[in-house]
Amino acid sequence: TLSALLKQEILPDRIIVVNDGSEDNTKKIAATFQEVEVINIENRGFNAQGTPILANVINTGLKKLRNDNSEYVMILGADHILPRNYISVILEQMDKNKEIAICSGQIRGENSTFPRGSGRIVQVDFWNKIGLQYPLNYGFETYLLIKAQQLGYKIQILNNLISDTSRP
């Protein structure tokens, strides 16, 4: 995931890896990339995927972005492999239409109709309006989509921008 991220046509200004106590060498591997800032938090002893606990893990990384001058933030899962043009295609779309608050591509084999969690690029101006964090409850990823629409923003998925995942 990090190798693919560092091969993007448009490189991220900052890469923050939040290692939530994983035992798969995430800490060690991420630390080998000089471009990456690693935040290590305690292992809870169980997988948080799909639970509100994952929102807290993501929020840990988002706290590092407070008072940052970034226009966009991307949430990317550890198993998500992006094509080289992923960021550039999405940013081109979002720069053309400032009403788009959240945009993503599509993972091969999925059939999403809205921007998915991993791979989402979010306009920071929008996210700052709601506190630059996910709520700590079930549906936290959906909350962001609904809140954007409630505030008059658009959300978009680019079905022809295909990425892969290393986890089935």
PDB file of C-alpha atoms in Angstrom:
ATOM      1  CA  THR A   1       0.000   0.000   0.000  1.00  0.00           C
ATOM      2  CA  LEU A   2       2.738   2.468   0.929  1.00  0.00           C
ATOM      3  CA  SER A   3       4.801   1.598  -2.147  1.00  0.00           C
ATOM      4  CA  ALA A   4       1.784   2.226  -4.400  1.00  0.00           C
ATOM      5  CA  LEU A   5       1.030   5.468  -2.572  1.00  0.00           C
ATOM      6  CA  LEU A   6       4.589   6.695  -3.099  1.00  0.00           C
ATOM      7  CA  LYS A   7       4.342   5.974  -6.842  1.00  0.00           C
ATOM      8  CA  GLN A   8       1.357   8.270  -7.376  1.00  0.00           C
ATOM      9  CA  GLU A   9       1.535  10.886 -10.141  1.00  0.00           C
ATOM     10  CA  ILE A  10       0.710  13.429  -7.430  1.00  0.00           C
ATOM     11  CA  LEU A  11       2.465  12.560  -4.195  1.00  0.00           C
ATOM     12  CA  PRO A  12       0.816  13.206  -0.840  1.00  0.00           C
ATOM     13  CA  ASP A  13       2.260  16.075   1.204  1.00  0.00           C
ATOM     14  CA  ARG A  14       2.138  13.901   4.282  1.00  0.00           C
ATOM     15  CA  ILE A  15       1.616  10.208   5.019  1.00  0.00           C
ATOM     16  CA  ILE A  16       0.512   9.172   8.485  1.00  0.00           C
ATOM     17  CA  VAL A  17       0.228   5.498   9.361  1.00  0.00           C
ATOM     18  CA  VAL A  18      -1.765   4.700  12.477  1.00  0.00           C
ATOM     19  CA  ASN A  19      -0.684   1.281  13.652  1.00  0.00           C
ATOM     20  CA  ASP A  20      -3.412   0.112  15.987  1.00  0.00           C
ATOM     21  CA  GLY A  21      -1.284  -2.507  17.696  1.00  0.00           C
ATOM     22  CA  SER A  22      -1.252  -4.892  14.753  1.00  0.00           C
ATOM     23  CA  GLU A  23       0.953  -7.945  14.979  1.00  0.00           C
ATOM     24  CA  ASP A  24       1.680  -8.188  11.235  1.00  0.00           C
ATOM     25  CA  ASN A  25       4.885  -6.089  11.245  1.00  0.00           C
ATOM     26  CA  THR A  26       3.058  -2.880  10.242  1.00  0.00           C
ATOM     27  CA  LYS A  27       5.153  -0.860  12.684  1.00  0.00           C
ATOM     28  CA  LYS A  28       8.414  -2.267  11.363  1.00  0.00           C
ATOM     29  CA  ILE A  29       7.478  -2.039   7.671  1.00  0.00           C
ATOM     30  CA  ALA A  30       6.034   1.495   7.874  1.00  0.00           C
ATOM     31  CA  ALA A  31       9.117   2.703   9.730  1.00  0.00           C
ATOM     32  CA  THR A  32      11.302   1.723   6.745  1.00  0.00           C
ATOM     33  CA  PHE A  33       9.687   4.488   4.674  1.00  0.00           C
ATOM     34  CA  GLN A  34      11.329   7.814   5.500  1.00  0.00           C
ATOM     35  CA  GLU A  35       8.312   9.675   4.048  1.00  0.00           C
ATOM     36  CA  VAL A  36       5.966   8.084   6.580  1.00  0.00           C
ATOM     37  CA  GLU A  37       5.065   9.237  10.065  1.00  0.00           C
ATOM     38  CA  VAL A  38       4.040   6.273  12.214  1.00  0.00           C
ATOM     39  CA  ILE A  39       1.728   6.585  15.210  1.00  0.00           C
ATOM     40  CA  ASN A  40       1.564   3.463  17.352  1.00  0.00           C
ATOM     41  CA  ILE A  41      -1.384   2.818  19.622  1.00  0.00           C
ATOM     42  CA  GLU A  42      -2.055  -0.105  21.904  1.00  0.00           C
ATOM     43  CA  ASN A  43      -3.240  -3.450  20.598  1.00  0.00           C
ATOM     44  CA  ARG A  44      -6.781  -4.095  21.787  1.00  0.00           C
ATOM     45  CA  GLY A  45      -6.458  -7.820  21.159  1.00  0.00           C
ATOM     46  CA  PHE A  46      -9.162  -7.958  18.466  1.00  0.00           C
ATOM     47  CA  ASN A  47      -9.898  -6.688  14.955  1.00  0.00           C
ATOM     48  CA  ALA A  48     -11.699  -3.327  14.970  1.00  0.00           C
ATOM     49  CA  GLN A  49     -12.727  -3.417  11.313  1.00  0.00           C
ATOM     50  CA  GLY A  50     -16.366  -2.437  10.918  1.00  0.00           C
ATOM     51  CA  THR A  51     -16.675  -1.157  14.486  1.00  0.00           C
ATOM     52  CA  PRO A  52     -16.699   2.390  15.901  1.00  0.00           C
ATOM     53  CA  ILE A  53     -13.260   1.640  17.342  1.00  0.00           C
ATOM     54  CA  LEU A  54     -11.872   1.994  13.826  1.00  0.00           C
ATOM     55  CA  ALA A  55     -13.229   5.562  13.762  1.00  0.00           C
ATOM     56  CA  ASN A  56     -11.077   6.304  16.787  1.00  0.00           C
ATOM     57  CA  VAL A  57      -8.020   4.837  15.042  1.00  0.00           C
ATOM     58  CA  ILE A  58      -8.619   7.097  12.020  1.00  0.00           C
ATOM     59  CA  ASN A  59      -9.289  10.090  14.290  1.00  0.00           C
ATOM     60  CA  THR A  60      -5.867   9.534  15.874  1.00  0.00           C
ATOM     61  CA  GLY A  61      -4.315  10.252  12.484  1.00  0.00           C
ATOM     62  CA  LEU A  62      -6.673  13.135  11.743  1.00  0.00           C
ATOM     63  CA  LYS A  63      -5.598  14.893  14.959  1.00  0.00           C
ATOM     64  CA  LYS A  64      -2.149  15.268  13.383  1.00  0.00           C
ATOM     65  CA  LEU A  65      -3.731  17.284  10.565  1.00  0.00           C
ATOM     66  CA  ARG A  66      -5.254  19.969  12.738  1.00  0.00           C
ATOM     67  CA  ASN A  67      -3.837  23.376  11.805  1.00  0.00           C
ATOM     68  CA  ASP A  68      -2.341  21.816   8.686  1.00  0.00           C
ATOM     69  CA  ASN A  69      -2.812  23.643   5.386  1.00  0.00           C
ATOM     70  CA  SER A  70      -3.940  20.585   3.455  1.00  0.00           C
ATOM     71  CA  GLU A  71      -6.812  20.944   0.994  1.00  0.00           C
ATOM     72  CA  TYR A  72      -7.622  17.234   0.993  1.00  0.00           C
ATOM     73  CA  VAL A  73      -7.189  14.217   3.219  1.00  0.00           C
ATOM     74  CA  MET A  74      -7.259  10.612   2.091  1.00  0.00           C
ATOM     75  CA  ILE A  75      -8.264   7.654   4.225  1.00  0.00           C
ATOM     76  CA  LEU A  76      -6.521   4.533   3.007  1.00  0.00           C
ATOM     77  CA  GLY A  77      -6.670   1.016   4.422  1.00  0.00           C
ATOM     78  CA  ALA A  78      -3.566  -1.092   4.865  1.00  0.00           C
ATOM     79  CA  ASP A  79      -4.578  -3.530   2.140  1.00  0.00           C
ATOM     80  CA  HIS A  80      -5.581  -1.027  -0.564  1.00  0.00           C
ATOM     81  CA  ILE A  81      -3.397  -0.865  -3.683  1.00  0.00           C
ATOM     82  CA  LEU A  82      -3.876   2.239  -5.820  1.00  0.00           C
ATOM     83  CA  PRO A  83      -3.121   2.692  -9.522  1.00  0.00           C
ATOM     84  CA  ARG A  84      -0.526   5.429 -10.226  1.00  0.00           C
ATOM     85  CA  ASN A  85      -3.170   7.937 -11.329  1.00  0.00           C
ATOM     86  CA  TYR A  86      -5.620   7.423  -8.445  1.00  0.00           C
ATOM     87  CA  ILE A  87      -4.949  10.673  -6.585  1.00  0.00           C
ATOM     88  CA  SER A  88      -4.456  12.785  -9.726  1.00  0.00           C
ATOM     89  CA  VAL A  89      -7.741  11.660 -11.314  1.00  0.00           C
ATOM     90  CA  ILE A  90      -9.735  12.333  -8.145  1.00  0.00           C
ATOM     91  CA  LEU A  91      -8.098  15.697  -7.438  1.00  0.00           C
ATOM     92  CA  GLU A  92      -8.670  16.792 -11.020  1.00  0.00           C
ATOM     93  CA  GLN A  93     -12.365  16.003 -10.597  1.00  0.00           C
ATOM     94  CA  MET A  94     -12.592  17.720  -7.202  1.00  0.00           C
ATOM     95  CA  ASP A  95     -10.643  20.781  -8.366  1.00  0.00           C
ATOM     96  CA  LYS A  96     -13.020  21.162 -11.335  1.00  0.00           C
ATOM     97  CA  ASN A  97     -16.054  20.970  -9.072  1.00  0.00           C
ATOM     98  CA  LYS A  98     -15.500  22.441  -5.602  1.00  0.00           C
ATOM     99  CA  GLU A  99     -18.963  21.206  -4.568  1.00  0.00           C
ATOM    100  CA  ILE A 100     -17.577  17.644  -4.351  1.00  0.00           C
ATOM    101  CA  ALA A 101     -16.645  17.049  -0.722  1.00  0.00           C
ATOM    102  CA  ILE A 102     -15.889  13.311  -0.926  1.00  0.00           C
ATOM    103  CA  CYS A 103     -14.726  11.248  -3.877  1.00  0.00           C
ATOM    104  CA  SER A 104     -13.222   7.801  -4.420  1.00  0.00           C
ATOM    105  CA  GLY A 105     -12.584   5.200  -7.044  1.00  0.00           C
ATOM    106  CA  GLN A 106     -13.884   1.653  -7.050  1.00  0.00           C
ATOM    107  CA  ILE A 107     -12.201  -1.499  -5.771  1.00  0.00           C
ATOM    108  CA  ARG A 108     -12.070  -4.237  -8.384  1.00  0.00           C
ATOM    109  CA  GLY A 109     -15.033  -6.591  -7.972  1.00  0.00           C
ATOM    110  CA  GLU A 110     -17.083  -4.203  -5.846  1.00  0.00           C
ATOM    111  CA  ASN A 111     -20.150  -2.366  -7.026  1.00  0.00           C
ATOM    112  CA  SER A 112     -20.351   0.726  -4.845  1.00  0.00           C
ATOM    113  CA  THR A 113     -22.688   3.572  -5.649  1.00  0.00           C
ATOM    114  CA  PHE A 114     -21.077   6.004  -3.200  1.00  0.00           C
ATOM    115  CA  PRO A 115     -17.477   6.796  -2.182  1.00  0.00           C
ATOM    116  CA  ARG A 116     -16.154   3.916  -0.131  1.00  0.00           C
ATOM    117  CA  GLY A 117     -14.190   4.209   3.117  1.00  0.00           C
ATOM    118  CA  SER A 118     -10.685   3.218   2.061  1.00  0.00           C
ATOM    119  CA  GLY A 119      -9.563   5.362  -0.827  1.00  0.00           C
ATOM    120  CA  ARG A 120     -11.827   8.294   0.003  1.00  0.00           C
ATOM    121  CA  ILE A 121     -10.422  11.720  -0.602  1.00  0.00           C
ATOM    122  CA  VAL A 122     -12.195  14.344   1.480  1.00  0.00           C
ATOM    123  CA  GLN A 123     -12.152  18.124   1.095  1.00  0.00           C
ATOM    124  CA  VAL A 124     -10.652  19.455   4.336  1.00  0.00           C
ATOM    125  CA  ASP A 125     -12.750  22.659   4.280  1.00  0.00           C
ATOM    126  CA  PHE A 126     -15.881  20.502   4.473  1.00  0.00           C
ATOM    127  CA  TRP A 127     -14.471  18.175   7.124  1.00  0.00           C
ATOM    128  CA  ASN A 128     -13.344  21.100   9.281  1.00  0.00           C
ATOM    129  CA  LYS A 129     -16.974  22.277   9.396  1.00  0.00           C
ATOM    130  CA  ILE A 130     -17.874  19.107  11.293  1.00  0.00           C
ATOM    131  CA  GLY A 131     -14.739  18.911  13.443  1.00  0.00           C
ATOM    132  CA  LEU A 132     -12.256  16.956  11.258  1.00  0.00           C
ATOM    133  CA  GLN A 133     -13.162  13.656  12.860  1.00  0.00           C
ATOM    134  CA  TYR A 134     -15.451  10.695  12.536  1.00  0.00           C
ATOM    135  CA  PRO A 135     -18.154  10.232  15.187  1.00  0.00           C
ATOM    136  CA  LEU A 136     -17.477   7.270  17.473  1.00  0.00           C
ATOM    137  CA  ASN A 137     -20.505   5.207  16.559  1.00  0.00           C
ATOM    138  CA  TYR A 138     -21.614   2.577  14.074  1.00  0.00           C
ATOM    139  CA  GLY A 139     -22.129   4.043  10.624  1.00  0.00           C
ATOM    140  CA  PHE A 140     -19.285   6.528  11.089  1.00  0.00           C
ATOM    141  CA  GLU A 141     -18.235   6.282   7.427  1.00  0.00           C
ATOM    142  CA  THR A 142     -21.794   6.770   6.200  1.00  0.00           C
ATOM    143  CA  TYR A 143     -22.210   9.734   8.557  1.00  0.00           C
ATOM    144  CA  LEU A 144     -19.581  11.642   6.618  1.00  0.00           C
ATOM    145  CA  LEU A 145     -21.418  11.085   3.326  1.00  0.00           C
ATOM    146  CA  ILE A 146     -24.794  12.108   4.742  1.00  0.00           C
ATOM    147  CA  LYS A 147     -23.364  15.148   6.509  1.00  0.00           C
ATOM    148  CA  ALA A 148     -21.718  16.331   3.290  1.00  0.00           C
ATOM    149  CA  GLN A 149     -25.020  16.111   1.450  1.00  0.00           C
ATOM    150  CA  GLN A 150     -26.900  17.829   4.287  1.00  0.00           C
ATOM    151  CA  LEU A 151     -24.468  20.740   4.034  1.00  0.00           C
ATOM    152  CA  GLY A 152     -25.044  21.030   0.271  1.00  0.00           C
ATOM    153  CA  TYR A 153     -21.937  19.244  -0.954  1.00  0.00           C
ATOM    154  CA  LYS A 154     -21.791  16.463  -3.521  1.00  0.00           C
ATOM    155  CA  ILE A 155     -20.255  13.031  -3.146  1.00  0.00           C
ATOM    156  CA  GLN A 156     -18.934  11.071  -6.094  1.00  0.00           C
ATOM    157  CA  ILE A 157     -17.565   7.665  -6.980  1.00  0.00           C
ATOM    158  CA  LEU A 158     -15.506   7.258 -10.128  1.00  0.00           C
ATOM    159  CA  ASN A 159     -16.489   3.784 -11.303  1.00  0.00           C
ATOM    160  CA  ASN A 160     -13.822   3.708 -13.997  1.00  0.00           C
ATOM    161  CA  LEU A 161     -10.983   4.402 -11.527  1.00  0.00           C
ATOM    162  CA  ILE A 162     -10.218   0.864 -10.381  1.00  0.00           C
ATOM    163  CA  SER A 163      -7.963  -0.044  -7.469  1.00  0.00           C
ATOM    164  CA  ASP A 164      -7.138  -3.393  -5.919  1.00  0.00           C
ATOM    165  CA  THR A 165      -6.956  -4.918  -2.484  1.00  0.00           C
ATOM    166  CA  SER A 166      -4.531  -7.502  -1.166  1.00  0.00           C
ATOM    167  CA  ARG A 167      -7.266  -8.918   1.069  1.00  0.00           C
ATOM    168  CA  PRO A 168     -10.164 -10.782  -0.549  1.00  0.00           C
TER     169      PRO A 168
END
